[in-house]
Short mmCIF file of C-alpha atoms and ligand atoms in Angstrom, two decimals:
data_model
loop_
_atom_site.label_atom_id
_atom_site.label_comp_id
_atom_site.label_asym_id
_atom_site.label_seq_id
_atom_site.Cartn_x
_atom_site.Cartn_y
_atom_site.Cartn_z
CA UNK K 26 147.46 112.25 93.58
CA UNK K 27 148.11 108.48 94.20
CA UNK K 28 148.50 106.91 90.97
CA UNK K 29 145.76 104.17 91.62
CA UNK K 30 143.34 106.99 92.27
CA UNK K 31 143.89 108.52 88.90
CA UNK K 32 141.44 107.49 86.14
CA UNK K 33 142.21 109.90 83.39
CA UNK K 34 145.24 112.19 82.86
CA UNK K 35 144.81 114.69 80.08
CA UNK K 36 148.33 115.63 79.13
CA UNK K 37 148.95 119.04 77.42
CA UNK K 38 146.11 118.76 74.94
CA UNK K 39 145.71 121.22 72.19
CA UNK K 40 142.95 121.52 69.58
CA UNK K 41 142.95 124.22 66.90
CA UNK K 42 140.28 125.23 64.47
CA UNK K 43 141.18 127.32 61.51
CA UNK K 44 140.41 130.67 63.29
CA UNK K 45 141.13 129.84 66.87
CA UNK K 46 142.99 127.63 69.29
CA UNK K 47 139.92 126.33 71.29
CA UNK K 48 142.00 124.22 73.67
CA UNK K 49 145.52 125.44 74.30
CA UNK K 50 147.87 122.87 76.07
CA UNK K 51 145.51 122.05 78.77
CA UNK K 52 146.29 119.29 81.36
CA UNK K 53 143.75 117.80 83.73
CA UNK K 54 143.58 114.96 86.23
CA UNK K 55 140.30 113.05 86.87
CA UNK K 56 140.32 110.88 89.90
CA UNK K 57 138.33 107.73 90.39
CA UNK K 58 135.11 108.51 92.17
CA UNK K 59 135.27 112.19 91.86
CA UNK K 60 132.85 114.86 90.46
CA UNK K 61 135.07 117.23 88.59
CA UNK K 62 133.43 120.43 87.30
CA UNK K 63 134.83 122.15 84.23
CA UNK K 64 134.06 125.87 84.28
CA UNK K 65 134.57 128.67 81.88
CA UNK K 66 133.14 131.53 79.96
CA UNK K 67 131.07 130.88 76.75
CA UNK K 68 133.73 129.89 74.16
CA UNK K 69 136.38 128.86 76.72
CA UNK K 70 136.79 125.43 75.13
CA UNK K 71 134.86 123.19 77.47
CA UNK K 72 132.85 121.29 74.91
CA UNK K 73 135.88 121.05 72.64
CA UNK K 74 137.99 119.48 75.44
CA UNK K 75 135.16 117.08 76.29
CA UNK K 76 134.78 116.06 72.76
CA UNK K 77 138.54 115.35 72.36
CA UNK K 78 138.27 112.98 75.34
CA UNK K 79 135.21 111.31 73.92
CA UNK K 80 136.76 110.81 70.52
CA UNK K 81 134.41 112.96 68.65
CA UNK K 82 137.24 115.42 67.84
CA UNK K 83 140.98 114.65 67.29
CA UNK K 84 143.34 116.90 69.18
CA UNK K 85 146.30 118.37 67.39
CA UNK K 86 148.69 117.47 70.10
CA UNK K 87 148.73 116.12 73.62
CA UNK K 88 147.93 112.65 75.07
CA UNK K 89 145.25 110.89 77.05
CA UNK K 90 146.54 108.48 79.83
CA UNK K 91 143.59 106.36 80.86
CA UNK K 92 143.93 103.81 83.66
CA UNK K 93 147.71 104.37 83.51
CA UNK K 94 148.17 103.61 79.83
CA UNK K 95 148.36 106.07 76.96
CA UNK K 96 145.16 105.56 74.75
CA UNK K 97 144.35 106.92 71.30
CA UNK K 98 140.65 107.48 71.11
CA UNK K 99 139.62 108.14 67.60
CA UNK K 100 135.77 107.88 67.75
CA UNK K 101 132.94 107.84 70.28
CA UNK K 102 132.68 104.13 69.69
CA UNK K 103 136.19 103.56 70.93
CA UNK K 104 135.61 105.89 73.80
CA UNK K 105 132.55 103.85 74.88
CA UNK K 106 134.67 100.70 74.53
CA UNK K 107 137.17 102.16 77.02
CA UNK K 108 134.30 102.95 79.35
CA UNK K 109 133.96 106.76 78.60
CA UNK K 110 130.40 107.92 78.21
CA UNK K 111 129.04 111.33 77.25
CA UNK K 112 125.51 112.86 77.68
CA UNK K 113 125.25 115.62 75.25
CA UNK K 114 122.96 118.57 75.64
CA UNK K 115 120.88 117.44 72.65
CA UNK K 116 119.90 113.85 73.02
CA UNK K 117 120.14 111.26 70.20
CA UNK K 118 117.21 109.21 70.90
CA UNK K 119 114.66 107.47 68.44
CA UNK K 120 111.30 108.98 69.42
CA UNK K 121 108.98 106.13 68.26
CA UNK K 122 111.02 103.40 70.03
CA UNK K 123 110.80 102.45 73.70
CA UNK K 124 113.46 103.03 76.26
CA UNK K 125 114.81 99.52 76.16
CA UNK K 126 114.85 99.50 72.34
CA UNK K 127 116.78 102.68 72.23
CA UNK K 128 119.40 101.43 74.77
CA UNK K 129 119.78 98.00 73.07
CA UNK K 130 119.92 99.53 69.56
CA UNK K 131 122.86 101.65 70.65
CA UNK K 132 124.75 98.55 71.91
CA UNK K 133 124.15 96.56 68.84
CA UNK K 134 125.85 99.44 67.01
CA UNK K 135 128.86 98.65 69.26
CA UNK K 136 128.84 95.07 68.02
CA UNK K 137 127.21 93.30 70.86
CA UNK K 138 123.94 91.48 70.52
CA UNK K 139 121.67 91.10 73.47
CA UNK K 140 118.30 89.60 74.20
CA UNK K 141 115.69 92.12 75.10
CA UNK K 142 114.66 90.21 78.23
CA UNK K 143 118.17 89.95 79.47
CA UNK K 144 118.61 93.66 78.83
CA UNK K 145 115.49 94.54 80.63
CA UNK K 146 116.65 92.71 83.79
CA UNK K 147 119.93 94.49 83.82
CA UNK K 148 118.23 97.88 83.03
CA UNK K 149 115.87 97.30 85.92
CA UNK K 150 118.68 96.76 88.29
CA UNK K 151 120.53 99.76 87.01
CA UNK K 152 117.44 101.92 87.56
CA UNK K 153 117.24 100.56 91.15
CA UNK K 154 120.77 101.03 91.96
CA UNK K 155 120.88 104.61 90.85
CA UNK K 156 117.35 105.68 91.80
CA UNK K 157 116.16 106.37 88.12
CA UNK K 158 112.34 106.24 88.00
CA UNK K 159 111.79 105.28 84.44
CA UNK K 160 109.20 103.17 82.64
CA UNK K 161 111.32 100.96 80.34
CA UNK K 162 108.47 100.25 77.88
CA UNK K 163 107.47 103.89 77.52
CA UNK K 164 108.20 105.38 74.11
CA UNK K 165 110.68 108.18 74.06
CA UNK K 166 108.10 110.71 72.84
CA UNK K 167 106.11 110.09 76.02
CA UNK K 168 108.95 111.07 78.32
CA UNK K 169 109.77 114.43 79.77
CA UNK K 170 113.02 116.01 78.91
CA UNK K 171 114.46 114.99 82.32
CA UNK K 172 113.42 111.36 81.74
CA UNK K 173 114.97 111.36 78.26
CA UNK K 174 118.21 112.50 79.86
CA UNK K 175 117.92 109.48 82.17
CA UNK K 176 117.76 107.23 79.10
CA UNK K 177 120.89 108.70 77.82
CA UNK K 178 122.55 108.17 81.17
CA UNK K 179 121.24 104.56 81.34
CA UNK K 180 122.69 104.00 77.90
CA UNK K 181 126.12 104.79 79.20
CA UNK K 182 125.69 102.88 82.37
CA UNK K 183 124.43 99.82 80.41
CA UNK K 184 127.69 99.43 78.60
CA UNK K 185 129.70 99.86 81.69
CA UNK K 186 131.15 103.35 81.94
CA UNK K 187 133.93 104.50 84.35
CA UNK K 188 133.79 108.10 83.39
CA UNK K 189 130.70 110.10 82.37
CA UNK K 190 130.99 113.36 80.75
CA UNK K 191 128.01 115.78 81.01
CA UNK K 192 127.87 118.87 78.94
CA UNK K 193 125.46 121.42 80.73
CA UNK K 194 123.03 118.78 81.74
CA UNK K 195 120.80 121.10 83.61
CA UNK K 196 120.39 123.58 80.97
CA UNK K 197 117.29 121.77 79.71
CA UNK K 198 116.07 120.62 83.07
CA UNK K 199 113.50 122.10 85.48
CA UNK K 200 114.89 122.83 89.08
CA UNK K 201 113.26 119.71 90.30
CA UNK K 202 114.65 117.52 87.58
CA UNK K 203 118.12 119.09 88.23
CA UNK K 204 117.87 118.38 91.87
CA UNK K 205 116.99 114.68 91.05
CA UNK K 206 119.92 114.47 88.54
CA UNK K 207 122.34 115.54 91.23
CA UNK K 208 121.14 112.78 93.62
CA UNK K 209 121.86 110.35 90.86
CA UNK K 210 125.33 111.82 90.29
CA UNK K 211 126.10 111.47 93.94
CA UNK K 212 125.00 107.68 93.76
CA UNK K 213 127.22 107.20 90.75
CA UNK K 214 130.20 108.73 92.54
CA UNK K 215 129.59 106.49 95.56
CA UNK K 216 129.71 103.48 93.40
CA UNK K 217 133.14 104.58 92.09
CA UNK K 218 132.26 106.31 88.79
CA UNK K 219 133.95 109.57 87.85
CA UNK K 220 132.14 112.46 86.50
CA UNK K 221 133.29 115.44 84.49
CA UNK K 222 130.55 118.07 84.62
CA UNK K 223 130.42 121.08 82.49
CA UNK K 224 128.17 123.69 83.90
CA UNK K 225 127.80 127.49 84.15
CA UNK K 226 125.83 127.43 87.31
CA UNK K 227 128.11 128.24 90.23
CA UNK K 228 125.59 127.06 92.68
CA UNK K 229 125.67 123.53 91.10
CA UNK K 230 129.44 123.60 91.14
CA UNK K 231 129.53 124.39 94.89
CA UNK K 232 126.87 121.87 95.73
CA UNK K 233 128.08 118.72 93.88
CA UNK K 234 131.66 118.84 92.90
CA UNK K 235 134.77 117.66 94.60
CA UNK K 236 137.15 119.70 92.48
CA UNK K 237 136.73 122.36 89.80
CA UNK K 238 138.96 123.38 86.91
CA UNK K 239 138.62 126.80 85.28
CA UNK K 240 139.40 127.38 81.69
CA UNK K 241 139.70 130.81 80.09
CA UNK K 242 140.18 131.36 76.33
CA UNK K 243 141.32 127.86 75.79
CA UNK K 244 143.85 127.89 78.64
CA UNK K 245 143.94 126.12 81.94
CA UNK K 246 143.67 128.71 84.71
CA UNK K 247 143.49 126.61 87.94
CA UNK K 248 142.22 123.42 89.47
CA UNK K 249 141.05 123.68 93.01
CA UNK K 250 139.30 121.69 95.71
CA UNK K 251 135.76 123.03 95.63
CA UNK K 252 135.63 123.48 99.41
CA UNK K 253 138.51 125.89 99.20
CA UNK K 254 136.90 128.41 96.78
CA UNK K 255 133.87 130.66 96.90
CA UNK K 256 131.38 131.51 94.20
CA UNK K 257 132.71 135.00 93.75
CA UNK K 258 136.32 133.66 93.41
CA UNK K 259 135.11 131.16 90.72
CA UNK K 260 133.35 133.85 88.78
CA UNK K 261 136.42 136.15 88.81
CA UNK K 262 138.61 133.20 87.78
CA UNK K 263 136.35 132.38 84.87
CA UNK K 264 135.94 135.91 83.57
CA UNK K 265 139.22 137.36 84.56
CA UNK K 266 137.66 140.39 86.36
CA UNK K 267 135.36 141.10 89.27
CA UNK K 268 131.81 140.01 88.58
CA UNK K 269 128.89 141.52 90.35
CA UNK K 270 126.72 138.67 91.21
CA UNK K 271 124.12 141.08 92.77
CA UNK K 272 121.89 143.30 90.58
CA UNK K 273 120.96 146.92 91.43
CA UNK K 274 117.30 147.62 91.01
CA UNK K 275 116.61 151.32 91.59
CA UNK K 276 113.22 152.38 92.65
CA UNK K 277 111.24 153.53 89.57
CA UNK K 278 107.62 154.84 88.80
CA UNK K 279 105.91 152.61 86.39
CA UNK K 280 104.14 154.19 83.51
CA UNK K 281 101.03 153.23 81.45
CA UNK K 282 99.91 149.81 80.67
CA UNK K 283 101.91 148.52 77.55
CA UNK K 284 100.61 145.01 77.31
CA UNK K 285 97.29 143.67 78.46
CA UNK K 286 96.42 139.94 78.26
CA UNK K 287 92.90 139.07 79.06
CA UNK K 288 91.39 135.65 79.45
CA UNK K 289 93.68 134.22 76.96
CA UNK K 290 93.23 130.48 75.86
CA UNK K 291 95.36 128.56 73.60
CA UNK K 292 96.28 125.02 72.52
CA UNK K 293 99.68 123.33 72.12
CA UNK K 294 101.10 121.60 69.03
CA UNK K 295 99.11 118.48 69.90
CA UNK K 296 95.79 120.30 70.15
CA UNK K 297 95.54 120.08 73.86
CA UNK K 298 94.42 123.36 75.67
CA UNK K 299 97.39 124.75 77.60
CA UNK K 300 96.34 128.17 78.39
CA UNK K 301 93.19 128.47 80.41
CA UNK K 302 92.17 132.08 80.64
CA UNK K 303 95.44 133.99 81.29
CA UNK K 304 95.06 137.57 82.45
CA UNK K 305 97.73 140.11 83.50
CA UNK K 306 99.05 143.51 82.53
CA UNK K 307 102.56 144.79 81.95
CA UNK K 308 103.44 148.50 82.53
CA UNK K 309 105.98 150.63 80.95
CA UNK K 310 109.32 150.71 82.96
CA UNK K 311 108.26 147.47 84.68
CA UNK K 312 109.80 144.00 84.77
CA UNK K 313 107.06 141.39 85.40
CA UNK K 314 108.70 138.10 86.30
CA UNK K 315 106.76 135.10 85.14
CA UNK K 316 107.79 132.12 87.42
CA UNK K 317 106.83 128.59 86.83
CA UNK K 318 108.12 125.07 86.13
CA UNK K 319 108.75 124.74 82.33
CA UNK K 320 105.92 123.23 80.42
CA UNK K 321 103.08 125.05 82.11
CA UNK K 322 102.20 127.20 79.12
CA UNK K 323 105.09 129.74 79.11
CA UNK K 324 106.07 128.81 75.62
CA UNK K 325 102.55 128.99 74.17
CA UNK K 326 101.96 132.33 75.97
CA UNK K 327 105.05 134.00 74.62
CA UNK K 328 104.28 132.62 71.08
CA UNK K 329 100.72 133.97 71.29
CA UNK K 330 102.00 137.43 72.20
CA UNK K 331 104.47 137.59 69.36
CA UNK K 332 101.79 136.21 66.96
CA UNK K 333 103.27 132.83 66.00
CA UNK K 334 100.61 130.86 67.85
CA UNK K 335 96.83 131.09 67.02
CA UNK K 336 94.85 131.68 70.07
CA UNK K 337 91.48 130.05 70.90
CA UNK K 338 90.00 133.09 72.77
CA UNK K 339 90.72 136.10 74.79
CA UNK K 340 92.47 139.46 74.06
CA UNK K 341 96.06 140.70 73.74
CA UNK K 342 96.34 144.47 73.51
CA UNK K 343 99.48 146.55 72.91
CA UNK K 344 99.04 150.13 73.84
CA UNK K 345 95.31 149.53 73.97
CA UNK K 346 95.23 148.08 70.43
CA UNK K 347 94.19 144.48 69.76
CA UNK K 348 97.15 142.55 68.22
CA UNK K 349 95.51 139.07 67.93
CA UNK K 350 95.32 138.21 64.23
CA UNK K 351 98.12 140.56 63.18
CA UNK K 352 101.20 139.16 61.42
CA UNK K 353 104.44 138.44 63.22
CA UNK K 354 106.17 141.24 61.28
CA UNK K 355 103.32 143.73 62.10
CA UNK K 356 103.76 142.86 65.79
CA UNK K 357 107.49 143.07 65.54
CA UNK K 358 107.22 146.43 63.90
CA UNK K 359 104.72 147.64 66.58
CA UNK K 360 107.52 147.31 68.94
CA UNK K 361 107.43 143.75 70.56
CA UNK K 362 110.79 142.01 70.97
CA UNK K 363 111.19 138.37 71.69
CA UNK K 364 113.91 136.28 73.07
CA UNK K 365 112.73 132.65 72.20
CA UNK K 366 113.30 129.86 74.65
CA UNK K 367 114.88 127.66 72.08
CA UNK K 368 117.12 130.20 70.53
CA UNK K 369 119.22 127.97 68.34
CA UNK K 370 116.18 126.41 66.60
CA UNK K 371 113.96 129.43 66.39
CA UNK K 372 116.24 132.42 66.13
CA UNK K 373 119.23 131.70 63.95
CA UNK K 374 120.10 130.56 60.50
CA UNK K 375 123.21 128.41 61.19
CA UNK K 376 124.58 128.72 57.68
CA UNK K 377 124.52 132.46 57.64
CA UNK K 378 127.44 134.70 58.62
CA UNK K 379 127.05 136.18 62.11
CA UNK K 380 126.38 139.67 60.69
CA UNK K 381 123.30 138.48 58.85
CA UNK K 382 121.95 136.77 61.85
CA UNK K 383 122.36 140.05 63.82
CA UNK K 384 120.06 141.86 61.47
CA UNK K 385 117.57 138.98 60.75
CA UNK K 386 113.97 140.43 60.78
CA UNK K 387 115.48 143.98 60.25
CA UNK K 388 116.83 143.38 56.77
CA UNK K 389 114.02 145.29 55.15
CA UNK K 390 114.47 148.32 57.27
CA UNK K 391 116.76 151.37 57.26
CA UNK K 392 119.66 151.64 57.38
CA UNK K 393 120.27 148.05 56.25
CA UNK K 394 118.42 148.17 52.96
CA UNK K 395 119.20 150.64 50.32
CA UNK K 396 116.66 150.48 47.61
CA UNK K 397 116.63 146.85 46.33
CA UNK K 398 119.81 145.78 47.92
CA UNK K 399 121.38 145.16 51.36
CA UNK K 400 123.85 147.84 52.42
CA UNK K 401 126.95 145.53 53.41
CA UNK K 402 128.87 148.38 54.95
CA UNK K 403 126.09 149.37 57.26
CA UNK K 404 125.50 145.71 58.24
CA UNK K 405 129.16 145.06 58.94
CA UNK K 406 129.38 148.32 60.91
CA UNK K 407 126.34 147.46 62.91
CA UNK K 408 127.61 143.96 63.51
CA UNK K 409 130.98 145.14 64.62
CA UNK K 410 129.41 147.38 67.25
CA UNK K 411 127.08 144.87 68.84
CA UNK K 412 129.81 142.05 68.74
CA UNK K 413 131.94 144.40 70.77
CA UNK K 414 129.05 145.55 72.97
CA UNK K 415 127.85 142.09 73.73
CA UNK K 416 131.44 140.51 73.85
CA UNK K 417 130.40 137.86 71.33
CA UNK K 418 133.40 135.60 70.75
CA UNK K 419 133.76 135.33 67.00
CA UNK K 420 136.96 135.84 64.91
CA UNK K 421 134.97 138.15 62.43
CA UNK K 422 131.46 139.43 61.46
CA UNK K 423 131.47 136.97 58.61
CA UNK K 424 132.17 133.78 60.50
CA UNK K 425 129.60 131.12 59.85
CA UNK K 426 127.28 131.06 62.70
CA UNK K 427 127.37 127.42 63.22
CA UNK K 428 130.99 127.39 64.50
CA UNK K 429 130.29 129.69 67.44
CA UNK K 430 130.15 128.12 70.85
CA UNK K 431 126.64 127.36 72.56
CA UNK K 432 126.71 130.59 74.67
CA UNK K 433 127.83 132.80 71.89
CA UNK K 434 125.01 131.65 69.63
CA UNK K 435 122.68 132.77 72.32
CA UNK K 436 124.43 136.17 72.61
CA UNK K 437 123.83 136.74 68.90
CA UNK K 438 120.09 136.54 69.33
CA UNK K 439 120.21 138.66 72.61
CA UNK K 440 122.26 141.28 70.92
CA UNK K 441 119.79 141.40 67.96
CA UNK K 442 116.64 141.69 69.95
CA UNK K 443 117.91 144.08 72.61
CA UNK K 444 119.63 146.45 70.09
CA UNK K 445 116.18 147.11 68.48
CA UNK K 446 114.94 148.87 71.70
CA UNK K 447 111.49 147.18 71.83
CA UNK K 448 108.69 148.81 73.72
CA UNK K 449 107.63 145.41 75.08
CA UNK K 450 110.07 142.59 75.46
CA UNK K 451 109.11 138.98 75.99
CA UNK K 452 112.27 137.36 77.41
CA UNK K 453 111.94 133.55 77.59
CA UNK K 454 114.78 132.09 79.78
CA UNK K 455 117.14 134.84 78.54
CA UNK K 456 120.20 133.63 80.55
CA UNK K 457 119.96 129.99 80.07
CA UNK K 458 123.22 128.53 79.05
CA UNK K 459 125.17 131.73 79.50
CA UNK K 460 128.35 132.21 81.58
CA UNK K 461 128.26 134.41 84.69
CA UNK K 462 129.82 137.37 82.96
CA UNK K 463 127.30 137.21 80.12
CA UNK K 464 124.49 136.80 82.77
CA UNK K 465 125.62 139.99 84.48
CA UNK K 466 125.49 141.65 81.01
CA UNK K 467 122.10 140.48 80.10
CA UNK K 468 120.64 141.51 83.42
CA UNK K 469 122.19 144.91 83.13
CA UNK K 470 120.62 145.12 79.69
CA UNK K 471 117.22 144.10 80.81
CA UNK K 472 117.43 146.75 83.62
CA UNK K 473 118.40 149.37 80.88
CA UNK K 474 115.24 148.38 78.93
CA UNK K 475 113.21 148.86 82.13
CA UNK K 476 114.92 152.29 82.69
CA UNK K 477 114.22 153.55 79.20
CA UNK K 478 110.47 152.66 79.72
CA UNK K 479 110.07 149.36 78.02
CA UNK K 480 107.83 146.65 79.62
CA UNK K 481 109.63 143.37 80.17
CA UNK K 482 107.90 140.15 80.48
CA UNK K 483 110.69 137.87 81.98
CA UNK K 484 109.90 134.24 81.79
CA UNK K 485 112.21 132.22 83.84
CA UNK K 486 112.56 129.03 85.98
CA UNK K 487 115.43 130.46 87.85
CA UNK K 488 113.87 132.02 90.96
CA UNK K 489 117.03 133.83 91.91
CA UNK K 490 116.90 135.65 88.56
CA UNK K 491 113.16 136.33 88.98
CA UNK K 492 113.54 137.80 92.41
CA UNK K 493 116.65 139.86 91.51
CA UNK K 494 115.03 141.47 88.47
CA UNK K 495 111.26 141.68 88.85
CA UNK K 496 109.06 144.52 90.17
CA UNK K 497 106.12 142.01 90.35
CA UNK K 498 106.22 138.30 90.14
CA UNK K 499 103.33 136.31 88.56
CA UNK K 500 103.26 132.50 88.80
CA UNK K 501 101.88 130.24 86.00
CA UNK K 502 100.75 126.72 86.72
CA UNK K 503 98.89 124.49 84.29
CA UNK K 504 98.07 127.32 81.97
CA UNK K 505 96.72 129.71 84.63
CA UNK K 506 98.15 132.59 86.66
CA UNK K 507 97.75 131.42 90.18
CA UNK K 508 99.15 134.57 91.77
CA UNK K 509 100.64 137.96 91.23
CA UNK K 510 102.64 139.67 94.03
CA UNK K 511 104.91 142.71 94.51
CA UNK K 512 108.38 141.27 94.47
CA UNK K 513 109.29 143.30 97.69
CA UNK K 514 106.43 141.39 99.47
CA UNK K 515 107.01 138.00 97.91
CA UNK K 516 108.75 135.11 99.71
CA UNK K 517 110.63 132.36 98.04
CA UNK K 518 108.58 129.80 99.87
CA UNK K 519 105.23 131.28 98.63
CA UNK K 520 106.35 131.49 95.05
CA UNK K 521 107.74 127.81 95.39
CA UNK K 522 104.30 126.68 96.67
CA UNK K 523 102.49 128.51 93.78
CA UNK K 524 104.82 126.94 91.28
CA UNK K 525 103.89 123.52 92.66
CA UNK K 526 100.15 124.45 92.36
CA UNK K 527 99.58 124.78 96.09
CA UNK K 528 97.41 127.78 96.65
CA UNK K 529 96.58 128.75 100.23
CA UNK K 530 94.38 131.72 100.53
N1 LIG F 6 133.74 123.36 64.49
C1 LIG F 6 134.26 124.50 64.75
N2 LIG F 6 134.85 125.29 63.89
C2 LIG F 6 135.44 126.46 64.23
N3 LIG F 6 135.57 126.89 65.40
C3 LIG F 6 135.00 126.24 66.41
C4 LIG F 6 134.37 124.96 66.11
N4 LIG F 6 133.88 124.36 67.33
C5 LIG F 6 134.16 125.32 68.29
N5 LIG F 6 134.90 126.39 67.76
C6 LIG F 6 135.41 127.53 68.45
O1 LIG F 6 136.28 127.05 69.65
C7 LIG F 6 136.07 127.84 70.81
C8 LIG F 6 135.64 127.01 71.86
O2 LIG F 6 134.30 126.50 71.64
P1 LIG F 6 133.53 125.53 72.77
O3 LIG F 6 132.25 125.15 72.03
O4 LIG F 6 134.46 124.47 73.12
O5 LIG F 6 133.26 126.61 73.90
P2 LIG F 6 132.57 126.24 75.26
O6 LIG F 6 133.40 126.50 76.40
O7 LIG F 6 131.88 124.83 75.29
O8 LIG F 6 131.49 127.38 75.31
P3 LIG F 6 129.87 127.46 75.76
O9 LIG F 6 129.88 127.61 77.26
O10 LIG F 6 129.40 128.68 75.07
O11 LIG F 6 129.20 126.23 75.32
C9 LIG F 6 135.08 128.91 70.35
O12 LIG F 6 135.76 130.07 70.00
C10 LIG F 6 134.40 128.35 69.16
O13 LIG F 6 133.84 129.40 68.34
MG1 LIG F 7 129.89 124.30 75.15
#
C-alpha cells in the first residue's frame, strides 16, 4: 500500500488477560477511505483489538502507527483527540437530555466549550451531509435504537473523526435500520473516512467492505480484498472448518397442539397496549417462525407466555391447561423454556462463575441440590459437559461470567435453556450476535428440539433464519398476527409486505 493511503498501522499488537492471550501479535493496515471488516468467532479477540486501538485497553506489546507516526493512546479521550471514534454496542447517552445536549456535553468533557447554537448549525450540516434523519431537539428516550446509534455516530463526527470503529453495530438494529446505516457508512467512506467494522453477518461483510481481516483465537489469519473471497470461504477461515450455511429440515408429522394463544392483549412497560388480540397455536414437533420488525409486540408476547408480564385479556394454554396467572417457576417447571432477547440483562448474573449461570433456575432440582446444599461436583460435571457441547470459550467452569466475550455469554444461556429439554421453547432472536459456527450449532439444536417433539416459537427478525427453520411462518405487526402461512408456500416478498403492515387479500 502507498504510504499516503495508509491511515493506521497496527504493528504486532498483543493483549493478554490472566487466563488468555486475547490478541496475539496481530498486525493490520487500515487505509484512508476504506471500510475494513474484522471478522472472527465469538472470543476471537475482535473487541479487545478494537479497544486497544481506542485506548480503552492497554496492549502488552506492539505499536500503533497513525498517519505515519507512532502514537501511544492511553485513553479514549486521547483516541478522540487523534480523530479515532468508536461506536459501542451499548450506547452511553443521557436519556433525559436532548440530542444536541448529549453531543455537546461529550465535547465539554474533552475540554472544548461550544455555544449550543453554533453546535446546532454544525450538527445540522453533518446530518445533511451524511443523510442522518434526526430531530436534534428530541430527548434520547424518545428515539428508536437506530436513531440513538446515529447520535453516537454524530458525536464522533462532531469532534472530527478520521477513523470510526463500529463493534457489531447492526446487532441491535432492525433490517431497515441496518440498511440505512450502511448507506451512511458508504457516504462516510466517500468523504474520506475510514471504517473498521466488526460484524458476524457475512452478508454485511460482502455488501459493504473493501477488505476483510479474519482473526481466530487471537491470531491474524488473513486479510483479503472482499471481492476476492466468498461467504463460504470466510466462514471456513473464521471457524477453521467447513461450515454448512444451509440447514436440513426433514419432513416431519406434527403432533398435538402444545401451546395455544387466544385473543391475547397486553400492555408494555409504559402502559400502552401493544398486543391486540394475538391468536395462534403451536404443535409438537413444529417450529413456528414469528417474523416481524422488532418492537411490534414480540418481547411482550414472549414475556406473557413465560409469565413475567401480566396480560390484560385472552388465554394462553399449555397442553390444554390455562397458564395465565401461574408463577414463572411453575410455567418453567411445566416445560416452557425461554431464550430472552436481551440475554445479558435478563438471563445472567455477571458476578457468578459460569457453572452457576449454567444451572440458574435449576438449582433447586435434582441432581444439583442434595438436601439443603448444592452439589458442587454435579454442577461442575454438568458445566463441563455443556461447555464442551456448546463450545463455550472459557478457561474453566469457575471463570467469572463477566469476562466472557459477547457471543460466549449468549452461548451460556442457550446451553442452559436447551439442555433442559423443554416441551415448548420460546426462542427470541436466538442467534443474534453469534458467529457462523455458533449459529450453525444453534440451528442444529433447534432442529433437534423439533425432532424430539418440542414445539418451538422462533421469534426472529432475520428472514433467512425464519425461512430456513420454520414449518409455518406467522407475521406480527403492531401487536397483531397479520398472517400465517406454510413456509413451503411463503414467498419472501409476501412476508416482507406483511412485516411492513401491507395486507393484500
Ligand atoms: N476483562 C477480561 N478479563 C479476562 N478475559 C477477558 C476480558 N475481556 C476479554 N477476555 C477474553 O478475551 C478473549 C477475546 O474476547 P473478545 O471480547 O475480544 O472477543 P470477540 O472477538 O469480541 O468475541 P464476540 O464475537 O463474542 O464479541 C475471550 O476469550 C474473552 O473471554
Ligand atoms: Mg466482541
